[in-house]
Tab-separated table of C-alpha atoms in Angstrom:
chain	number	residue	atom	x	y	z
A	237	UNK	CA	-31.281	-3.906	23.506
A	238	UNK	CA	-27.794	-3.506	24.586
A	239	UNK	CA	-25.183	-0.326	23.496
A	240	UNK	CA	-23.036	-2.862	21.685
A	241	UNK	CA	-25.667	-3.886	19.540
A	242	UNK	CA	-26.558	-0.486	18.626
A	243	UNK	CA	-23.281	0.414	17.732
A	244	UNK	CA	-22.780	1.102	13.579
A	245	UNK	CA	-19.782	2.202	11.787
A	246	UNK	CA	-19.844	5.805	10.300
A	247	UNK	CA	-20.049	4.573	6.774
A	248	UNK	CA	-23.484	2.801	7.541
A	249	UNK	CA	-24.642	5.769	10.284
A	250	UNK	CA	-24.309	8.461	7.964
A	251	UNK	CA	-24.692	6.927	4.733
A	252	UNK	CA	-26.616	9.306	2.481
A	253	UNK	CA	-30.669	9.086	2.288
A	254	UNK	CA	-30.793	11.564	-0.752
A	255	UNK	CA	-28.719	12.756	-3.604
A	256	UNK	CA	-28.286	16.234	-2.010
A	257	UNK	CA	-26.073	14.642	0.886
A	258	UNK	CA	-23.701	12.580	-1.530
A	259	UNK	CA	-20.251	14.154	-1.462
A	260	UNK	CA	-18.222	15.051	-4.354
A	261	UNK	CA	-20.562	13.398	-7.195
A	262	UNK	CA	-22.419	16.370	-8.090
A	263	UNK	CA	-22.082	15.856	-11.984
A	264	UNK	CA	-23.739	12.414	-11.148
A	265	UNK	CA	-26.367	13.213	-9.201
A	266	UNK	CA	-27.519	16.216	-10.790
A	267	UNK	CA	-27.757	14.267	-13.862
A	268	UNK	CA	-29.941	11.555	-12.073
A	269	UNK	CA	-32.154	14.089	-10.773
A	270	UNK	CA	-32.748	15.518	-13.993
A	271	UNK	CA	-33.511	12.102	-15.892
A	272	UNK	CA	-36.304	11.351	-12.892
A	273	UNK	CA	-38.208	14.882	-12.935
A	274	UNK	CA	-38.130	14.867	-16.881
A	275	UNK	CA	-38.845	10.908	-16.983
A	276	UNK	CA	-35.951	10.051	-19.531
A	277	UNK	CA	-34.519	7.151	-17.229
A	278	UNK	CA	-32.659	4.104	-18.977
A	279	UNK	CA	-33.312	0.701	-18.393
A	280	UNK	CA	-29.923	-0.345	-17.473
A	281	UNK	CA	-27.340	1.750	-15.699
A	282	UNK	CA	-23.774	1.184	-15.108
A	283	UNK	CA	-21.934	3.115	-11.954
A	284	UNK	CA	-18.296	2.721	-12.226
A	285	UNK	CA	-15.533	4.208	-10.516
A	286	UNK	CA	-12.978	3.632	-7.397
A	287	UNK	CA	-14.073	2.006	-3.873
A	288	UNK	CA	-16.146	3.850	-1.374
A	289	UNK	CA	-16.870	6.903	-3.574
A	290	UNK	CA	-20.859	6.565	-3.411
A	291	UNK	CA	-21.665	4.031	-6.131
A	292	UNK	CA	-24.002	1.457	-4.458
A	293	UNK	CA	-25.198	4.475	-2.341
A	294	UNK	CA	-26.509	6.304	-5.497
A	295	UNK	CA	-27.819	3.334	-6.824
A	296	UNK	CA	-30.235	2.664	-3.875
A	297	UNK	CA	-31.026	6.506	-3.859
A	298	UNK	CA	-32.012	6.106	-7.426
A	299	UNK	CA	-34.005	2.962	-6.942
A	300	UNK	CA	-36.253	4.864	-3.998
A	301	UNK	CA	-36.499	7.890	-5.929
A	302	UNK	CA	-38.008	5.899	-8.840
A	303	UNK	CA	-40.538	3.960	-6.845
A	304	UNK	CA	-41.111	6.911	-4.859
A	305	UNK	CA	-40.457	5.259	-1.227
A	306	UNK	CA	-38.411	5.676	1.701
A	307	UNK	CA	-37.604	2.014	2.453
A	308	UNK	CA	-34.012	1.209	2.598
A	309	UNK	CA	-34.583	-2.189	0.865
A	310	UNK	CA	-36.259	-1.089	-2.117
A	311	UNK	CA	-34.154	-2.666	-4.707
A	312	UNK	CA	-33.156	-6.649	-4.924
A	313	UNK	CA	-29.349	-6.511	-4.414
A	314	UNK	CA	-26.627	-9.122	-5.551
A	315	UNK	CA	-23.003	-9.112	-4.781
A	316	UNK	CA	-21.473	-10.183	-7.781
A	317	UNK	CA	-17.984	-10.839	-5.809
A	318	UNK	CA	-19.721	-13.942	-4.294
A	319	UNK	CA	-22.770	-14.785	-6.632
A	320	UNK	CA	-21.268	-15.128	-9.800
A	321	UNK	CA	-22.369	-18.008	-11.089
A	322	UNK	CA	-24.941	-18.419	-14.265
A	323	UNK	CA	-27.462	-19.485	-11.894
A	324	UNK	CA	-27.165	-16.606	-10.027
A	325	UNK	CA	-28.288	-14.711	-12.919
A	326	UNK	CA	-30.589	-17.216	-14.242
A	327	UNK	CA	-32.380	-16.895	-10.370
A	328	UNK	CA	-32.619	-13.177	-11.260
A	329	UNK	CA	-34.028	-13.866	-14.796
A	330	UNK	CA	-37.004	-16.260	-13.607
A	331	UNK	CA	-38.307	-13.348	-11.274
A	332	UNK	CA	-38.133	-10.828	-14.056
A	333	UNK	CA	-42.010	-10.894	-14.911
A	334	UNK	CA	-43.080	-10.487	-11.340
A	335	UNK	CA	-45.121	-7.314	-11.130
A	336	UNK	CA	-43.631	-4.687	-8.593
A	337	UNK	CA	-45.110	-5.301	-4.882
A	338	UNK	CA	-44.303	-1.881	-4.005
A	339	UNK	CA	-43.834	1.188	-6.688
A	340	UNK	CA	-43.573	1.383	-9.937
A	341	UNK	CA	-40.181	-0.820	-10.691
A	342	UNK	CA	-38.548	-3.924	-9.988
A	343	UNK	CA	-35.019	-2.560	-9.712
A	344	UNK	CA	-31.861	-4.856	-9.454
A	345	UNK	CA	-28.710	-3.731	-8.251
A	346	UNK	CA	-25.803	-5.776	-9.130
A	347	UNK	CA	-22.642	-4.847	-7.269
A	348	UNK	CA	-18.876	-5.473	-8.639
A	349	UNK	CA	-20.714	-7.028	-12.088
A	350	UNK	CA	-17.220	-7.393	-13.474
A	351	UNK	CA	-17.001	-10.326	-11.014
A	352	UNK	CA	-19.778	-12.324	-13.020
A	353	UNK	CA	-18.551	-15.487	-14.951
A	354	UNK	CA	-18.161	-15.217	-18.624
A	355	UNK	CA	-21.201	-17.491	-19.013
A	356	UNK	CA	-23.721	-15.728	-16.403
A	357	UNK	CA	-22.462	-12.585	-18.559
A	358	UNK	CA	-24.102	-14.025	-21.700
A	359	UNK	CA	-27.116	-15.241	-20.043
A	360	UNK	CA	-27.494	-11.531	-18.679
A	361	UNK	CA	-27.161	-9.979	-22.314
A	362	UNK	CA	-30.170	-10.588	-23.467
A	363	UNK	CA	-32.489	-9.186	-20.736
A	364	UNK	CA	-30.096	-6.124	-20.249
A	365	UNK	CA	-30.629	-5.249	-23.746
A	366	UNK	CA	-34.589	-5.583	-23.476
A	367	UNK	CA	-35.983	-5.919	-19.887
A	368	UNK	CA	-39.426	-5.861	-19.415
A	369	UNK	CA	-40.920	-2.446	-18.853
A	370	UNK	CA	-41.009	-2.605	-15.244
A	371	UNK	CA	-37.815	-3.553	-14.645
A	372	UNK	CA	-34.466	-1.415	-14.286
A	373	UNK	CA	-30.813	-2.791	-13.737
A	374	UNK	CA	-28.207	-0.910	-12.044
A	375	UNK	CA	-24.632	-1.951	-12.587
A	376	UNK	CA	-21.753	-1.046	-10.298
A	377	UNK	CA	-18.358	-1.811	-10.576
A	378	UNK	CA	-14.808	-0.827	-9.652
A	379	UNK	CA	-12.983	-2.167	-12.784
A	380	UNK	CA	-14.955	-1.084	-15.637
A	381	UNK	CA	-12.191	-2.589	-17.924
A	382	UNK	CA	-13.249	-5.846	-17.073
A	383	UNK	CA	-16.905	-5.658	-18.114
A	384	UNK	CA	-17.642	-6.979	-21.575
A	385	UNK	CA	-18.189	-4.539	-24.253
A	386	UNK	CA	-21.624	-5.901	-24.919
A	387	UNK	CA	-22.409	-5.517	-21.837
A	388	UNK	CA	-21.119	-1.687	-21.783
A	389	UNK	CA	-22.824	-0.823	-24.881
A	390	UNK	CA	-26.219	-1.730	-23.230
A	391	UNK	CA	-26.054	0.710	-20.521
A	392	UNK	CA	-25.881	4.087	-19.336
A	393	UNK	CA	-22.870	4.912	-17.924
A	394	UNK	CA	-21.765	6.833	-15.094
A	395	UNK	CA	-18.239	7.284	-14.076
A	396	UNK	CA	-17.733	8.520	-10.539
A	397	UNK	CA	-14.980	10.245	-9.063
A	398	UNK	CA	-12.499	9.793	-6.301
A	399	UNK	CA	-13.512	12.775	-3.701
A	400	UNK	CA	-11.386	15.307	-3.229
A	401	UNK	CA	-9.696	16.541	-0.111
A	402	UNK	CA	-11.806	19.475	0.572
A	403	UNK	CA	-14.555	17.161	0.593
A	404	UNK	CA	-13.457	14.301	2.399
A	405	UNK	CA	-12.147	17.238	5.137
A	406	UNK	CA	-15.591	18.998	5.222
A	407	UNK	CA	-17.485	15.574	6.016
A	408	UNK	CA	-14.585	14.579	8.436
A	409	UNK	CA	-15.405	17.716	10.514
A	410	UNK	CA	-19.103	17.441	9.878
A	411	UNK	CA	-18.801	13.892	11.628
A	412	UNK	CA	-16.377	14.858	14.398
A	413	UNK	CA	-19.030	17.675	15.433
A	414	UNK	CA	-22.074	15.107	15.280
A	415	UNK	CA	-20.049	12.726	17.551
A	416	UNK	CA	-18.519	15.323	19.622
A	417	UNK	CA	-15.321	14.357	18.869
A	418	UNK	CA	-12.527	16.590	19.464
A	419	UNK	CA	-9.302	16.913	16.484
A	420	UNK	CA	-6.545	18.763	15.221
A	421	UNK	CA	-7.126	19.645	11.439
A	422	UNK	CA	-3.849	18.398	10.451
A	423	UNK	CA	-5.279	15.159	11.879
A	424	UNK	CA	-8.195	15.216	9.567
A	425	UNK	CA	-6.098	15.995	6.775
A	426	UNK	CA	-3.792	13.293	7.224
A	427	UNK	CA	-6.736	11.109	7.251
A	428	UNK	CA	-8.137	12.645	4.264
A	429	UNK	CA	-4.734	12.057	2.091
A	430	UNK	CA	-4.322	8.509	3.352
A	431	UNK	CA	-8.132	7.463	1.975
A	432	UNK	CA	-7.055	8.045	-1.138
A	433	UNK	CA	-9.980	9.801	-2.441
A	434	UNK	CA	-12.503	6.960	-0.843
A	435	UNK	CA	-15.010	8.360	1.714
A	436	UNK	CA	-15.554	4.899	3.153
A	437	UNK	CA	-11.911	4.432	3.845
A	438	UNK	CA	-11.655	8.072	5.700
A	439	UNK	CA	-14.932	7.041	7.653
A	440	UNK	CA	-13.337	3.562	8.341
A	441	UNK	CA	-10.068	5.142	9.577
A	442	UNK	CA	-12.051	7.680	11.512
A	443	UNK	CA	-13.932	5.183	13.443
A	444	UNK	CA	-11.015	3.178	14.310
A	445	UNK	CA	-8.786	6.611	15.184
A	446	UNK	CA	-11.805	7.652	17.875
A	447	UNK	CA	-12.056	4.453	19.649
A	448	UNK	CA	-7.919	4.548	20.214
A	449	UNK	CA	-7.684	8.582	21.377
A	450	UNK	CA	-10.864	8.406	23.667
A	451	UNK	CA	-12.586	10.905	21.165
A	452	UNK	CA	-9.732	13.235	21.124
A	453	UNK	CA	-7.640	12.827	17.167
A	454	UNK	CA	-4.345	14.520	17.188
A	455	UNK	CA	-1.901	14.428	14.042
A	456	UNK	CA	0.543	12.373	16.013
A	457	UNK	CA	-1.854	9.669	16.748
A	458	UNK	CA	-3.027	9.462	13.465
A	459	UNK	CA	0.451	9.303	11.697
A	460	UNK	CA	1.331	6.493	14.524
A	461	UNK	CA	-1.870	4.441	14.166
A	462	UNK	CA	-2.248	4.610	10.221
A	463	UNK	CA	1.689	4.118	9.681
A	464	UNK	CA	1.799	7.036	7.761
A	465	UNK	CA	4.504	9.164	6.907
A	466	UNK	CA	3.728	12.941	8.272
A	467	UNK	CA	5.146	15.873	6.551
A	468	UNK	CA	7.442	16.479	9.699
A	469	UNK	CA	9.297	13.242	8.638
A	470	UNK	CA	9.043	14.177	4.967
A	471	UNK	CA	10.737	17.393	5.816
A	472	UNK	CA	13.375	15.667	8.193
A	473	UNK	CA	14.421	13.301	5.760
A	474	UNK	CA	14.729	15.554	2.910
A	475	UNK	CA	16.859	17.731	4.817
A	476	UNK	CA	19.315	14.815	5.370
A	477	UNK	CA	19.153	13.757	1.490
A	478	UNK	CA	19.933	17.220	0.452
A	479	UNK	CA	22.315	18.562	3.400
A	480	UNK	CA	25.542	19.777	2.088
A	481	UNK	CA	28.057	16.962	3.846
A	482	UNK	CA	30.694	14.833	2.992
A	483	UNK	CA	28.495	12.007	0.999
A	484	UNK	CA	29.162	9.166	3.873
A	485	UNK	CA	27.998	11.021	6.595
A	486	UNK	CA	24.792	12.183	4.739
A	487	UNK	CA	24.114	8.205	3.700
A	488	UNK	CA	24.699	7.350	7.303
A	489	UNK	CA	22.822	9.961	9.069
A	490	UNK	CA	19.506	9.313	6.279
A	491	UNK	CA	19.684	5.518	6.814
A	492	UNK	CA	19.717	5.997	11.032
A	493	UNK	CA	17.012	8.268	10.540
A	494	UNK	CA	15.226	5.834	8.567
A	495	UNK	CA	15.487	3.196	11.170
A	496	UNK	CA	13.847	5.584	13.639
A	497	UNK	CA	11.170	5.696	11.380
A	498	UNK	CA	10.955	1.923	11.111
A	499	UNK	CA	11.003	1.623	14.540
A	500	UNK	CA	7.481	4.109	14.678
A	501	UNK	CA	6.014	1.619	12.866
A	502	UNK	CA	5.858	3.708	9.154
A	503	UNK	CA	4.259	1.568	6.356
A	504	UNK	CA	7.170	0.474	4.141
A	505	UNK	CA	4.816	-0.085	1.279
A	506	UNK	CA	3.816	3.499	1.042
A	507	UNK	CA	7.140	5.440	1.894
A	508	UNK	CA	8.237	6.186	-0.782
A	509	UNK	CA	5.222	7.056	-2.397
A	510	UNK	CA	5.157	9.524	0.583
A	511	UNK	CA	8.473	10.859	-0.344
A	512	UNK	CA	7.529	11.083	-3.865
A	513	UNK	CA	4.456	13.179	-2.928
A	514	UNK	CA	6.711	15.332	-0.937
A	515	UNK	CA	9.004	16.076	-3.791
A	516	UNK	CA	6.007	16.913	-6.132
A	517	UNK	CA	4.932	19.265	-3.748
A	518	UNK	CA	8.079	20.845	-3.452
A	519	UNK	CA	7.647	21.438	-6.946
A	520	UNK	CA	4.671	22.844	-6.950
A	521	UNK	CA	6.299	25.736	-4.531
A	522	UNK	CA	8.881	26.660	-7.061
A	523	UNK	CA	6.157	28.742	-8.542
A	524	UNK	CA	5.305	31.852	-6.600
A	525	UNK	CA	1.523	31.993	-5.393
A	526	UNK	CA	1.302	28.112	-4.916
A	527	UNK	CA	1.248	28.107	-1.148
A	528	UNK	CA	-2.239	28.875	-0.660
A	529	UNK	CA	-3.289	25.567	-2.367
A	530	UNK	CA	-1.871	23.532	0.278
A	531	UNK	CA	-4.252	22.395	3.634
A	532	UNK	CA	-1.344	22.483	5.967
A	533	UNK	CA	-0.408	24.460	9.157
A	534	UNK	CA	1.014	27.973	8.500
A	535	UNK	CA	3.882	26.320	10.194
A	536	UNK	CA	4.131	23.494	7.680
A	537	UNK	CA	3.438	25.858	5.139
A	538	UNK	CA	6.535	28.208	6.273
A	539	UNK	CA	8.643	24.762	6.379
A	540	UNK	CA	7.679	23.525	2.920
A	541	UNK	CA	8.209	26.825	1.402
A	542	UNK	CA	11.343	27.233	2.603
A	543	UNK	CA	12.880	23.922	1.649
A	544	UNK	CA	11.628	24.333	-1.731
A	545	UNK	CA	14.106	27.176	-1.925
A	546	UNK	CA	16.744	24.812	-1.009
A	547	UNK	CA	16.246	22.267	-3.886
A	548	UNK	CA	16.496	22.632	-7.935
A	549	UNK	CA	14.163	21.775	-10.275
A	550	UNK	CA	16.422	19.213	-12.005
A	551	UNK	CA	16.940	17.325	-8.522
A	552	UNK	CA	13.312	16.834	-7.908
A	553	UNK	CA	12.312	15.625	-11.256
A	554	UNK	CA	15.102	13.090	-11.296
A	555	UNK	CA	14.410	12.504	-8.076
A	556	UNK	CA	10.579	11.576	-8.916
A	557	UNK	CA	11.776	9.574	-11.442
A	558	UNK	CA	13.852	7.638	-8.715
A	559	UNK	CA	10.715	7.391	-6.786
A	560	UNK	CA	8.568	6.068	-9.101
A	561	UNK	CA	10.536	3.442	-10.401
A	562	UNK	CA	10.994	2.338	-6.539
A	563	UNK	CA	7.368	2.511	-5.931
A	564	UNK	CA	6.379	0.380	-9.046
A	565	UNK	CA	8.979	-2.436	-7.937
A	566	UNK	CA	8.814	-2.000	-3.778
A	567	UNK	CA	5.262	-3.960	-3.522
A	568	UNK	CA	6.885	-6.908	-5.118
A	569	UNK	CA	10.153	-6.688	-3.080
A	570	UNK	CA	10.506	-9.339	-0.645
A	571	UNK	CA	13.120	-6.969	1.020
A	572	UNK	CA	11.081	-3.942	1.168
A	573	UNK	CA	13.788	-2.297	3.848
A	574	UNK	CA	16.571	-2.842	1.566
A	575	UNK	CA	14.929	-1.621	-1.214
A	576	UNK	CA	13.982	1.474	0.349
A	577	UNK	CA	17.394	2.216	1.532
A	578	UNK	CA	18.761	1.624	-1.686
A	579	UNK	CA	16.743	4.345	-2.947
A	580	UNK	CA	17.720	6.586	-0.090
A	581	UNK	CA	21.060	6.498	-1.273
A	582	UNK	CA	20.330	6.862	-4.827
A	583	UNK	CA	18.870	10.054	-3.814
A	584	UNK	CA	21.419	11.363	-2.037
A	585	UNK	CA	24.034	10.373	-4.590
A	586	UNK	CA	21.921	12.498	-7.057
A	587	UNK	CA	22.456	15.414	-5.001
A	588	UNK	CA	25.985	15.122	-4.768
A	589	UNK	CA	26.351	14.607	-8.163
A	590	UNK	CA	24.514	17.846	-8.955
A	591	UNK	CA	26.247	19.837	-6.491
A	592	UNK	CA	29.408	18.506	-7.499
A	593	UNK	CA	28.120	19.796	-11.260
A	594	UNK	CA	27.437	23.670	-10.143
A	595	UNK	CA	31.075	23.685	-9.049
């Protein structure tokens, strides 16, 4: 077998095979383990939550535990995103009376169940309410609000959470060690923050960066490759916005700096969101003792803290409102650059007007 054919993405290579290794969902894994040990297992489960947080992984582990097998294919799986017709559900219904070939149960995992057609849902309702004694359904969805209430009422519901930065960092550090990848801690922090609570997204970024960087992942490489507005850029653009200068000069310097960031390839869709997150951090740092909750290096912690003392509560709150309005609009904007530039000018004008009020 060639080396290329052996390659596995990290999300598959390091997929947990046991509840103990599932990251960030202890409230769910503990409950499922108790249900199994106490023999109080529901007939229909609904695992809901964000993408890439362990729903399908937990469904597969649950299937193996219930049938007391180690095989990875211990359940029948249907991806409702591409198999969502009433015929797909009828095909499952036809097989329900077959006794298990291995283990105690025939277990059906239906991923992205909210994608089933209305007629497919209706065909599914009866068997979901009263499945044969040897059948268990595990449904998974990223959009619980799109699942029919009649389906929700027939399932035991488990809400999965976004995985926090601390747990994402632990996972990334562990995999870096196993893969012999050199890394800067701040680089892994950037990956974790950019993944928005999804371990799968974090590992996907890790795989890409590992290949690009020849197993040496730095903060600079992460910021450039993922188009992230790094903290040093957030600090610098905020300094330009709040600089005590003539307003026209502030605007010119800020827009020129933004031009520089565009040339670096920053993600325009996320730019204002990153600035808003930075303002939020400055707001938090207004309260003494909060610096310990930030995962940045000491250098960046000190710069953040110093900058937080230069801006007022009022400016930060009003600036966040401006950023929120822009962030809601920018994804639909045909000219994202102009939208961002207008927002930067608004922030400079806000700072200037608040300084005028002080005198």
